[in-house]
mmCIF file with all atom_site columns, C-alpha atoms and ligand atoms in Angstrom:
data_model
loop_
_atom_site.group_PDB
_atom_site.id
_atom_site.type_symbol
_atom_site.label_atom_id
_atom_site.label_alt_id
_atom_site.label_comp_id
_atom_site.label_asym_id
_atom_site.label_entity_id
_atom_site.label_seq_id
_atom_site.pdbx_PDB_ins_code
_atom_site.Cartn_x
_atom_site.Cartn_y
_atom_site.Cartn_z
_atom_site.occupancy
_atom_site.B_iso_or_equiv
_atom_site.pdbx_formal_charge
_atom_site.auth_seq_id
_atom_site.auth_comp_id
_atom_site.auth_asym_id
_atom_site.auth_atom_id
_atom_site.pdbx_PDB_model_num
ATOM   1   C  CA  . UNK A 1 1   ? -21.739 -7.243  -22.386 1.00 53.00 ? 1   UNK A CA  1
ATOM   2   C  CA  . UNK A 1 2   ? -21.403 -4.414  -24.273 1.00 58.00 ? 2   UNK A CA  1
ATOM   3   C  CA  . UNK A 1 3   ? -23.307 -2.329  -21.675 1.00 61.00 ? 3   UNK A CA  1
ATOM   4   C  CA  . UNK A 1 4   ? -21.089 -4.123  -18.990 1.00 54.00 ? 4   UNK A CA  1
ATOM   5   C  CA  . UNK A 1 5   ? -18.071 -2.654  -20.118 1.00 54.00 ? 5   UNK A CA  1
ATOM   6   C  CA  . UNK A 1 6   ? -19.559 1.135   -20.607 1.00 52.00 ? 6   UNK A CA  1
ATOM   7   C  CA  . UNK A 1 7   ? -21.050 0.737   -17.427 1.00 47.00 ? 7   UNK A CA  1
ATOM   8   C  CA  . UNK A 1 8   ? -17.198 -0.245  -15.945 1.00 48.00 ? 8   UNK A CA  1
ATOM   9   C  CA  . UNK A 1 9   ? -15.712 2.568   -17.486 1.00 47.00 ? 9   UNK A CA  1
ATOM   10  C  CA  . UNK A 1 10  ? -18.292 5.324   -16.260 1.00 44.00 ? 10  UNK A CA  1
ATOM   11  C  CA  . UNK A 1 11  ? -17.833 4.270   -12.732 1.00 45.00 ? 11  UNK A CA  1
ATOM   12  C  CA  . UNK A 1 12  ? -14.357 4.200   -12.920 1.00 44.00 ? 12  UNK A CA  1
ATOM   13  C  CA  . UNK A 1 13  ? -14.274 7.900   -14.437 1.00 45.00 ? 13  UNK A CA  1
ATOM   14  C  CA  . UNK A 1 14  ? -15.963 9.232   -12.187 1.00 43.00 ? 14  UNK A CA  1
ATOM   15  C  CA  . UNK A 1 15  ? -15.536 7.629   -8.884  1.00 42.00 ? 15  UNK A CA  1
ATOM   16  C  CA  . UNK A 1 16  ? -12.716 10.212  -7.685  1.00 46.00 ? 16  UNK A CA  1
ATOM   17  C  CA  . UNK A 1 17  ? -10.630 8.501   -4.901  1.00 52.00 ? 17  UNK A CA  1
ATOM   18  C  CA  . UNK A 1 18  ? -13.421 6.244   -3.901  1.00 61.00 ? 18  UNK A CA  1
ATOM   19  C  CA  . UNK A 1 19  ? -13.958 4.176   -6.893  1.00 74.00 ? 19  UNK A CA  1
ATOM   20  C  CA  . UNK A 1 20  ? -14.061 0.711   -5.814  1.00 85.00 ? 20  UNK A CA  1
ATOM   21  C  CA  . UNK A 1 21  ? -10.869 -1.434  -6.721  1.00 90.00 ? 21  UNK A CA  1
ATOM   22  C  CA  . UNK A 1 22  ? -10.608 -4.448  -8.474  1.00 92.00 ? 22  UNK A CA  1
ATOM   23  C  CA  . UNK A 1 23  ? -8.590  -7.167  -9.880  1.00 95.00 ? 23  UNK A CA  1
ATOM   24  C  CA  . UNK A 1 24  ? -4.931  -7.914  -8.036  1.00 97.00 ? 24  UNK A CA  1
ATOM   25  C  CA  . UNK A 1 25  ? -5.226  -4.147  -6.307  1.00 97.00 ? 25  UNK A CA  1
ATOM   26  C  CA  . UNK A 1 26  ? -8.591  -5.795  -4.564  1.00 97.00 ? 26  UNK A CA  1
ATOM   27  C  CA  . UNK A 1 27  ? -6.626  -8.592  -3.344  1.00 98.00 ? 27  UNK A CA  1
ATOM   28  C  CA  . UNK A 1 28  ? -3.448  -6.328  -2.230  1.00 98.00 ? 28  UNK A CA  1
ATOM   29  C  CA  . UNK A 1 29  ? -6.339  -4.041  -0.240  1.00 98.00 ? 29  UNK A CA  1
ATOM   30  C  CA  . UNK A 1 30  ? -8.059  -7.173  1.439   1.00 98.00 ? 30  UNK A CA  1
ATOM   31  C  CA  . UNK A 1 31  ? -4.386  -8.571  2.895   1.00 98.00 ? 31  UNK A CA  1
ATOM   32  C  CA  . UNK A 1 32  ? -3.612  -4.423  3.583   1.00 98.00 ? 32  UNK A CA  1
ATOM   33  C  CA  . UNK A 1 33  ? -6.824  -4.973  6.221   1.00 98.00 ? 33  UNK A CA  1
ATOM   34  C  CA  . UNK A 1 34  ? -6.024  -8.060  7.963   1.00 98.00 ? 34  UNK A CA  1
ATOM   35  C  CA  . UNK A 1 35  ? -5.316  -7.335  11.549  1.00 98.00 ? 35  UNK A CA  1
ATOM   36  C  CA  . UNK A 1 36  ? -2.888  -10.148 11.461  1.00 98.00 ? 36  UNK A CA  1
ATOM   37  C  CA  . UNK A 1 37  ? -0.610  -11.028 8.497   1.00 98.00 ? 37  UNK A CA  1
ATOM   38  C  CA  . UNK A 1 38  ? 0.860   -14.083 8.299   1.00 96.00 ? 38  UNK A CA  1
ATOM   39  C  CA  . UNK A 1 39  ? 2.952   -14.221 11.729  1.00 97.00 ? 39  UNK A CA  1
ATOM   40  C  CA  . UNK A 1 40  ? 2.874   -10.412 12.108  1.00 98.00 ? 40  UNK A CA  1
ATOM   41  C  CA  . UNK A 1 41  ? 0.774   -7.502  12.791  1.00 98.00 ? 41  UNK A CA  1
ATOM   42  C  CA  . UNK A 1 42  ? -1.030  -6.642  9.882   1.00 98.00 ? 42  UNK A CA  1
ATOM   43  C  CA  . UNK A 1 43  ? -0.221  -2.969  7.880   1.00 98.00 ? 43  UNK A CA  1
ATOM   44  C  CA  . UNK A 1 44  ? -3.589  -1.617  9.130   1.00 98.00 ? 44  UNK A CA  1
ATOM   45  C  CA  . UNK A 1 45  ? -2.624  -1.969  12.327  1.00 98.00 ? 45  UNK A CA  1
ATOM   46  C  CA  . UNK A 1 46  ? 0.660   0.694   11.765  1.00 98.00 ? 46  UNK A CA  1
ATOM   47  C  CA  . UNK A 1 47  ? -1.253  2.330   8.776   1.00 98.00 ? 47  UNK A CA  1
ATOM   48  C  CA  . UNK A 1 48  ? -4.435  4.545   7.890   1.00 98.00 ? 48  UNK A CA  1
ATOM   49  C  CA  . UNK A 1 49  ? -6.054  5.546   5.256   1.00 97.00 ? 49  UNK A CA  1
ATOM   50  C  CA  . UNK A 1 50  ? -7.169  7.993   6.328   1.00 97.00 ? 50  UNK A CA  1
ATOM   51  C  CA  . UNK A 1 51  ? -5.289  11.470  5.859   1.00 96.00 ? 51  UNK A CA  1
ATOM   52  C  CA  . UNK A 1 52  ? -2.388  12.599  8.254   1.00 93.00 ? 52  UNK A CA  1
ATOM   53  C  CA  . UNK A 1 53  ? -3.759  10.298  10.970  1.00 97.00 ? 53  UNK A CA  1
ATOM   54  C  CA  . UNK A 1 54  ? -0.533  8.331   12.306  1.00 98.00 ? 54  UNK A CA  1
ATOM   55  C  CA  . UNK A 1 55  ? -0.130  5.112   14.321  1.00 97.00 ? 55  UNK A CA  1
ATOM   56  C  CA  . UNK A 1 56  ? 3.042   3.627   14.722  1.00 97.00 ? 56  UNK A CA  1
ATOM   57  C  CA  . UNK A 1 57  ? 3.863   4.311   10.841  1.00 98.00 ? 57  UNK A CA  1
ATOM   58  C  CA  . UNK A 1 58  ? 2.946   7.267   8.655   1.00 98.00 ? 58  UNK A CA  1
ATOM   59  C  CA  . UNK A 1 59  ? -0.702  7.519   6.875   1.00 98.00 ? 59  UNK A CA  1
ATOM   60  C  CA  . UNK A 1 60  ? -0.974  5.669   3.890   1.00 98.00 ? 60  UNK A CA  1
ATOM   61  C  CA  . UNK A 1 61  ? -3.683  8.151   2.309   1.00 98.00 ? 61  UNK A CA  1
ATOM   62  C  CA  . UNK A 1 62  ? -1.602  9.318   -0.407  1.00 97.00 ? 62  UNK A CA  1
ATOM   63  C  CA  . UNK A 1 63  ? 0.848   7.137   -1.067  1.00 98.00 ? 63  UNK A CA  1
ATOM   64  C  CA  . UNK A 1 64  ? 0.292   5.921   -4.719  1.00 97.00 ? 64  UNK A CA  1
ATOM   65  C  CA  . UNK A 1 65  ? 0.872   10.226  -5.241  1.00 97.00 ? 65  UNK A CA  1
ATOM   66  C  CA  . UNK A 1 66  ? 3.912   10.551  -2.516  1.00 97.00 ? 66  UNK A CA  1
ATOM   67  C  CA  . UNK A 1 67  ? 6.080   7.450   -3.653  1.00 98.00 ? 67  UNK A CA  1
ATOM   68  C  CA  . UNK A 1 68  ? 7.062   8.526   -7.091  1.00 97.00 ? 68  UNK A CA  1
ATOM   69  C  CA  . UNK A 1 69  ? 9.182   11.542  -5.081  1.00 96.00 ? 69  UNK A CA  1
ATOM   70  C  CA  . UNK A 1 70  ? 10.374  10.040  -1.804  1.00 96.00 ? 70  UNK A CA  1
ATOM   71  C  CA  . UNK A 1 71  ? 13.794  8.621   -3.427  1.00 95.00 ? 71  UNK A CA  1
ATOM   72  C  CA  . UNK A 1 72  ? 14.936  10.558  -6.790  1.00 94.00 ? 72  UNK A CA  1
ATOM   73  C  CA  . UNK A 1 73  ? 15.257  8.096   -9.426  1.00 96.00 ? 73  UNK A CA  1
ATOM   74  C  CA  . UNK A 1 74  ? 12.895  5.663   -7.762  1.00 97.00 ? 74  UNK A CA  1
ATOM   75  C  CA  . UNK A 1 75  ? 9.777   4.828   -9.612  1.00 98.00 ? 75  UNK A CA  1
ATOM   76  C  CA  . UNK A 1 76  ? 6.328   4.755   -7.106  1.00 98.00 ? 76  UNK A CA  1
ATOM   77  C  CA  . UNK A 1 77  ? 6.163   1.008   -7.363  1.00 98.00 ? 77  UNK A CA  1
ATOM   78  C  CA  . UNK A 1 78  ? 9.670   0.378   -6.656  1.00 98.00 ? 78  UNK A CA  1
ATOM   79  C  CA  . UNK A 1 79  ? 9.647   2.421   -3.365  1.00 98.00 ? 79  UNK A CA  1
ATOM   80  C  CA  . UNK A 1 80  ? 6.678   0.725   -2.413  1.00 98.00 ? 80  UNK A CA  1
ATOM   81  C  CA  . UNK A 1 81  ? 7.838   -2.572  -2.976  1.00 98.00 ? 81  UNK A CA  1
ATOM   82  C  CA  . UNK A 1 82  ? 11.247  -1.727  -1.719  1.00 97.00 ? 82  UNK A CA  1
ATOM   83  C  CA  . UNK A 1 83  ? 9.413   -0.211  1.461   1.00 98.00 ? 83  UNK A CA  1
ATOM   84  C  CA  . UNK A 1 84  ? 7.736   -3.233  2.092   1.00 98.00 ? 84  UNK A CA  1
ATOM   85  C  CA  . UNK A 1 85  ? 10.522  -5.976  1.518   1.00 98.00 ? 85  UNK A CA  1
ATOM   86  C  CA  . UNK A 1 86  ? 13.127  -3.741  2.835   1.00 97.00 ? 86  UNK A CA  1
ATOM   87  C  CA  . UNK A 1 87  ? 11.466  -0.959  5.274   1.00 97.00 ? 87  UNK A CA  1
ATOM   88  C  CA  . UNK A 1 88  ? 15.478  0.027   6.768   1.00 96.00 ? 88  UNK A CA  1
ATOM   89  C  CA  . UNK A 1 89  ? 16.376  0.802   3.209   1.00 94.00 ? 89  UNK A CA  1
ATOM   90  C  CA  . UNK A 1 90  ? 14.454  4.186   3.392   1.00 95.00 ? 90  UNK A CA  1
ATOM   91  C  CA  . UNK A 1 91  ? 13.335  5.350   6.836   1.00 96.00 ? 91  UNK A CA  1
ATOM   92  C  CA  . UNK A 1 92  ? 10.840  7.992   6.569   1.00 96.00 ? 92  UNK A CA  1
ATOM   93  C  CA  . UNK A 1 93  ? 11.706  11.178  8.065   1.00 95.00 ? 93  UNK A CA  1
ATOM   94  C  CA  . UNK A 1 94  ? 10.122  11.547  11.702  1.00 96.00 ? 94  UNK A CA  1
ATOM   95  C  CA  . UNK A 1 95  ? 9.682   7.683   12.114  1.00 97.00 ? 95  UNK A CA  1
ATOM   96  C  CA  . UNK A 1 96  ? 12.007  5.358   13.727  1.00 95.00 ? 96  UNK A CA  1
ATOM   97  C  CA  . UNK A 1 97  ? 14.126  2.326   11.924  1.00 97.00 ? 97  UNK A CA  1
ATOM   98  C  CA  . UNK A 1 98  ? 12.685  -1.164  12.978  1.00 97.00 ? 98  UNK A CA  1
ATOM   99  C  CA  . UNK A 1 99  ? 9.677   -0.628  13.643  1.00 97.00 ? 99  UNK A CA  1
ATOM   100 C  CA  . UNK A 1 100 ? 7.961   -2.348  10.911  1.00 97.00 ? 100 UNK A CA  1
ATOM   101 C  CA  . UNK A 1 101 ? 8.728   -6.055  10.136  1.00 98.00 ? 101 UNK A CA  1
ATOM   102 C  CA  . UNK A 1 102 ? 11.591  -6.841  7.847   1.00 97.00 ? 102 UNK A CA  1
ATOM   103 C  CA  . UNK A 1 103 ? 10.462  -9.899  7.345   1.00 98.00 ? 103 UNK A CA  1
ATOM   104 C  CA  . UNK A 1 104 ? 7.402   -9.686  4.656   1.00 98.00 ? 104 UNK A CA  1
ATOM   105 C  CA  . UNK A 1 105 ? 9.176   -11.229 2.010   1.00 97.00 ? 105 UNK A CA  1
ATOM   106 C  CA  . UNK A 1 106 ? 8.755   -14.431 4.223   1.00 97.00 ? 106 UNK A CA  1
ATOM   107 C  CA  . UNK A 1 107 ? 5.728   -13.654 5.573   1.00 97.00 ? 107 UNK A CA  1
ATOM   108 C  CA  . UNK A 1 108 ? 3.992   -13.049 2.187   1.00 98.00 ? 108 UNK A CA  1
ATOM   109 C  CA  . UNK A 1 109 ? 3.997   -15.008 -1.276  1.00 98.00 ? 109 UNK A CA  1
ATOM   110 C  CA  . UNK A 1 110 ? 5.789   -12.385 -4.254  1.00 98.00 ? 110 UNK A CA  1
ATOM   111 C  CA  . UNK A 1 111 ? 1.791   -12.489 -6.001  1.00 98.00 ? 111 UNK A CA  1
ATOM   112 C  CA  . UNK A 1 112 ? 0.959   -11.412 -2.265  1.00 98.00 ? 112 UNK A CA  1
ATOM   113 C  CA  . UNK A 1 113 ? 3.492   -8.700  -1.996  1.00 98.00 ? 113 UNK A CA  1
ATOM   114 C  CA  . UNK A 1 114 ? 2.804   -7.763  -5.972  1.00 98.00 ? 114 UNK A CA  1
ATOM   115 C  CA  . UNK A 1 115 ? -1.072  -7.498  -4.898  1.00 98.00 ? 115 UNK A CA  1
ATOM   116 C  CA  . UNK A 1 116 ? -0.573  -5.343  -2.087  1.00 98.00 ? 116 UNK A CA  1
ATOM   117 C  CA  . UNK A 1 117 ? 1.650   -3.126  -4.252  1.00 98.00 ? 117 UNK A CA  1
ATOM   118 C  CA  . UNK A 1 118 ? -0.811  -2.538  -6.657  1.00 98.00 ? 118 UNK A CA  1
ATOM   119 C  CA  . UNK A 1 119 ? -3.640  -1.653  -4.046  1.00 98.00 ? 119 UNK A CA  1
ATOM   120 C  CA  . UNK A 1 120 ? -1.484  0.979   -2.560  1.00 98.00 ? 120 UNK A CA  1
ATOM   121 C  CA  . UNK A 1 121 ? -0.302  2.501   -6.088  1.00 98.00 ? 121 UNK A CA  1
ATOM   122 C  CA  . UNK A 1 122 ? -4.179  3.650   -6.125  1.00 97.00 ? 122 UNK A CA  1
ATOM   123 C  CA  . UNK A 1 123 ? -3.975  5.617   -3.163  1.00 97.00 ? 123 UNK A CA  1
ATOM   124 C  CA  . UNK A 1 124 ? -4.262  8.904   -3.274  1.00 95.00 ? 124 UNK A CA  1
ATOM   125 C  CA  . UNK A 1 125 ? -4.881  8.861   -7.280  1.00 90.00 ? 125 UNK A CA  1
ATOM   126 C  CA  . UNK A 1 126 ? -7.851  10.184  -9.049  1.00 82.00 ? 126 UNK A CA  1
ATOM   127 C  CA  . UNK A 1 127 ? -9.459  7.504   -10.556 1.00 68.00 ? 127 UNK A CA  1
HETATM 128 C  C1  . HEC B 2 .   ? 4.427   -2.566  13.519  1.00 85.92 ? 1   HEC B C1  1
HETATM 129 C  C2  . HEC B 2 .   ? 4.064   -1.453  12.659  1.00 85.92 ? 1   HEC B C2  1
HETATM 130 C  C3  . HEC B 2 .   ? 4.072   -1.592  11.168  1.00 85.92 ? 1   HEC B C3  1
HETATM 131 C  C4  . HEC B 2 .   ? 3.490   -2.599  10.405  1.00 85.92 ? 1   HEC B C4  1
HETATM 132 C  C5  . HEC B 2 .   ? 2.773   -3.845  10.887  1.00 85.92 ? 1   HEC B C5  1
HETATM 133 C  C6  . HEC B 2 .   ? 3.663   -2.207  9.030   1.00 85.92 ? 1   HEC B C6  1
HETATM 134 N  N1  . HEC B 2 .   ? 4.342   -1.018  8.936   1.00 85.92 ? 1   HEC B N1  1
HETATM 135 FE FE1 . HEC B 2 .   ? 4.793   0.004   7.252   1.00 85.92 ? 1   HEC B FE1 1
HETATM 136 N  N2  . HEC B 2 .   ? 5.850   1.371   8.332   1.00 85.92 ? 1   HEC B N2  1
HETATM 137 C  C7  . HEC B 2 .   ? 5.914   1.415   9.712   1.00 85.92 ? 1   HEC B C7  1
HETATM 138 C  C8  . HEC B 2 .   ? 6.754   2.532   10.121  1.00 85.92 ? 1   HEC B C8  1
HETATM 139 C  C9  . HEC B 2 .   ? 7.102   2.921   11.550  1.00 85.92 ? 1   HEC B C9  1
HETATM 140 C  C10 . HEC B 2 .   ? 7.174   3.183   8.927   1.00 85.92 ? 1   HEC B C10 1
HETATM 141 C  C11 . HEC B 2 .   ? 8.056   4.427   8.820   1.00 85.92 ? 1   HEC B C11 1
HETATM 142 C  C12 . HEC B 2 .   ? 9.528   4.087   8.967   1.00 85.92 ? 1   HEC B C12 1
HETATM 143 C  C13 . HEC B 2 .   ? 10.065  3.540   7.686   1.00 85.92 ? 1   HEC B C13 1
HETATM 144 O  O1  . HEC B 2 .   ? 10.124  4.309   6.685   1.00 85.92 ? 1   HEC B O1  1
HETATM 145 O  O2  . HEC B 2 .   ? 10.440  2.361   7.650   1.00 85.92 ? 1   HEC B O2  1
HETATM 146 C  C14 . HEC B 2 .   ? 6.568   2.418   7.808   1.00 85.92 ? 1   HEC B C14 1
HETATM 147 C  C15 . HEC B 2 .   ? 6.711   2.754   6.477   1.00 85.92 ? 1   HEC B C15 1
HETATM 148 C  C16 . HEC B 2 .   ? 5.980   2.187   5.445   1.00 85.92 ? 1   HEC B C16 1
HETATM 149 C  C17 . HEC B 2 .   ? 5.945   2.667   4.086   1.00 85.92 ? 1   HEC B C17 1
HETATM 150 C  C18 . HEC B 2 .   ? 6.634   3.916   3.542   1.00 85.92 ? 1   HEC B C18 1
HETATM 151 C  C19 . HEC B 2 .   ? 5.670   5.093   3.773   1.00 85.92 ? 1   HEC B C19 1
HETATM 152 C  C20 . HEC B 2 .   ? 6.063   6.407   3.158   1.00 85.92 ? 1   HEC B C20 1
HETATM 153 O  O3  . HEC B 2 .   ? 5.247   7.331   3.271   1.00 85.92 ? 1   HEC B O3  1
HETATM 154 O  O4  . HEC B 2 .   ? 7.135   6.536   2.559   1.00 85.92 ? 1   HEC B O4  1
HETATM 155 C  C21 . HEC B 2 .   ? 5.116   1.837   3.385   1.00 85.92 ? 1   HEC B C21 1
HETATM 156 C  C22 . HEC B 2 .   ? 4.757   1.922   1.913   1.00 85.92 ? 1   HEC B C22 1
HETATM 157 C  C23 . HEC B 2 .   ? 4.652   0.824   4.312   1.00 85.92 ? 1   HEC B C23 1
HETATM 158 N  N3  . HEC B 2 .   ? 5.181   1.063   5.550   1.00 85.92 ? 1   HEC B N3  1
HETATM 159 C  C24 . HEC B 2 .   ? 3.794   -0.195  3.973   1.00 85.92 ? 1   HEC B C24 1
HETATM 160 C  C25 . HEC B 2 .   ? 3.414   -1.221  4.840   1.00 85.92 ? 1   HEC B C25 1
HETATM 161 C  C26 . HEC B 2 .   ? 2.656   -2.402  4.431   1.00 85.92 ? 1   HEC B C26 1
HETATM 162 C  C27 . HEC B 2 .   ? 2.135   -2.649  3.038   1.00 85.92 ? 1   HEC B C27 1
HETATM 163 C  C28 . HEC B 2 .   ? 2.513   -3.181  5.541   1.00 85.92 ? 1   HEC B C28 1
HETATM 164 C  C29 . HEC B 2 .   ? 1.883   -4.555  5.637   1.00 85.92 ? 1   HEC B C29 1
HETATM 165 C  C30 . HEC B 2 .   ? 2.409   -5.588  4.720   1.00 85.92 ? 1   HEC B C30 1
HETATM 166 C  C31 . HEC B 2 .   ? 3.160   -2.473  6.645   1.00 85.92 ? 1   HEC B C31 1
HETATM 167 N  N4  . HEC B 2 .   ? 3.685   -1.306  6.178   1.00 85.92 ? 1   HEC B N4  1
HETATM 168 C  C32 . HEC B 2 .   ? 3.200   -2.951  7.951   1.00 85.92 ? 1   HEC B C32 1
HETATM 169 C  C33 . HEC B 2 .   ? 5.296   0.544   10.576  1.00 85.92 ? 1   HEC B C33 1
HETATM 170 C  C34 . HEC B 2 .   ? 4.607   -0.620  10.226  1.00 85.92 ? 1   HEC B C34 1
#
């Protein structure tokens, strides 16, 4: 077990920004790459991963990094969250207003939307 653990932490040290997730942010990544999410298009479809590559909604690559300065006095996880629930609140410059659902609070369970929150926090962050 012991071994288990040391093993855990070396991987996670060194795994840079492709360290596998785990726990809740593994969940939050595997509803992130449905195509379909509950009754709407799912957030890969709008989002990559993948640096500066837009669809209909901005990359996603560094997120978990850009979130913490998008509103002053907003903590990274709020905006997220708050980006999610409530995507009008904050329209990101260059992108249009209404073009992602507003209805995910609906569509998704609060563990759901807590998940997904937590997968994209590690975006963009050595880990
Ligand atoms: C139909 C397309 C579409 C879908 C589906 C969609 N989004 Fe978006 N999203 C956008 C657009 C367009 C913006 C930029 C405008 C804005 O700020 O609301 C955005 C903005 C965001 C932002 C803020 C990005 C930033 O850099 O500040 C986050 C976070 C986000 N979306 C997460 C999600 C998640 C998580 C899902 C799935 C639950 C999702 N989106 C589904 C289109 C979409």
């Amino acid at each position: 077990m012991k071994r288990l653990v040391a093993l855990v932490l070396i991987v996670s040290a060194c795994g840079g920004g492709s360290a596998p997730v785990t726990g809740l942010a593994a969940d939050g990544q595997a509803l992130f790459d449905q195509r379909v999410l509950g009754e709407n298009a799912g957030c890969v479809t709008c989002h990559s991963l993948r640096p500066d590559v837009v669809l209909v909604g901005p990359s996603l690559a560094r997120i978990g990094v850009d979130a913490a300065s998008r509103e002053p006095g907003v903590p990274a996880d709020d905006y997220i969250r708050r980006s999610i629930t409530n995507p009008d609140g904050y329209v990101l410059s260059g992108f249009d207003a209404g073009r992602m659902p507003q209805d995910w609070a609906e569509q998704l369970t609060p563990t759901e939307i807590d998940a997904i929150v937590e997968f994209l926090l590690t975006l963009g962050v050595d880990r």
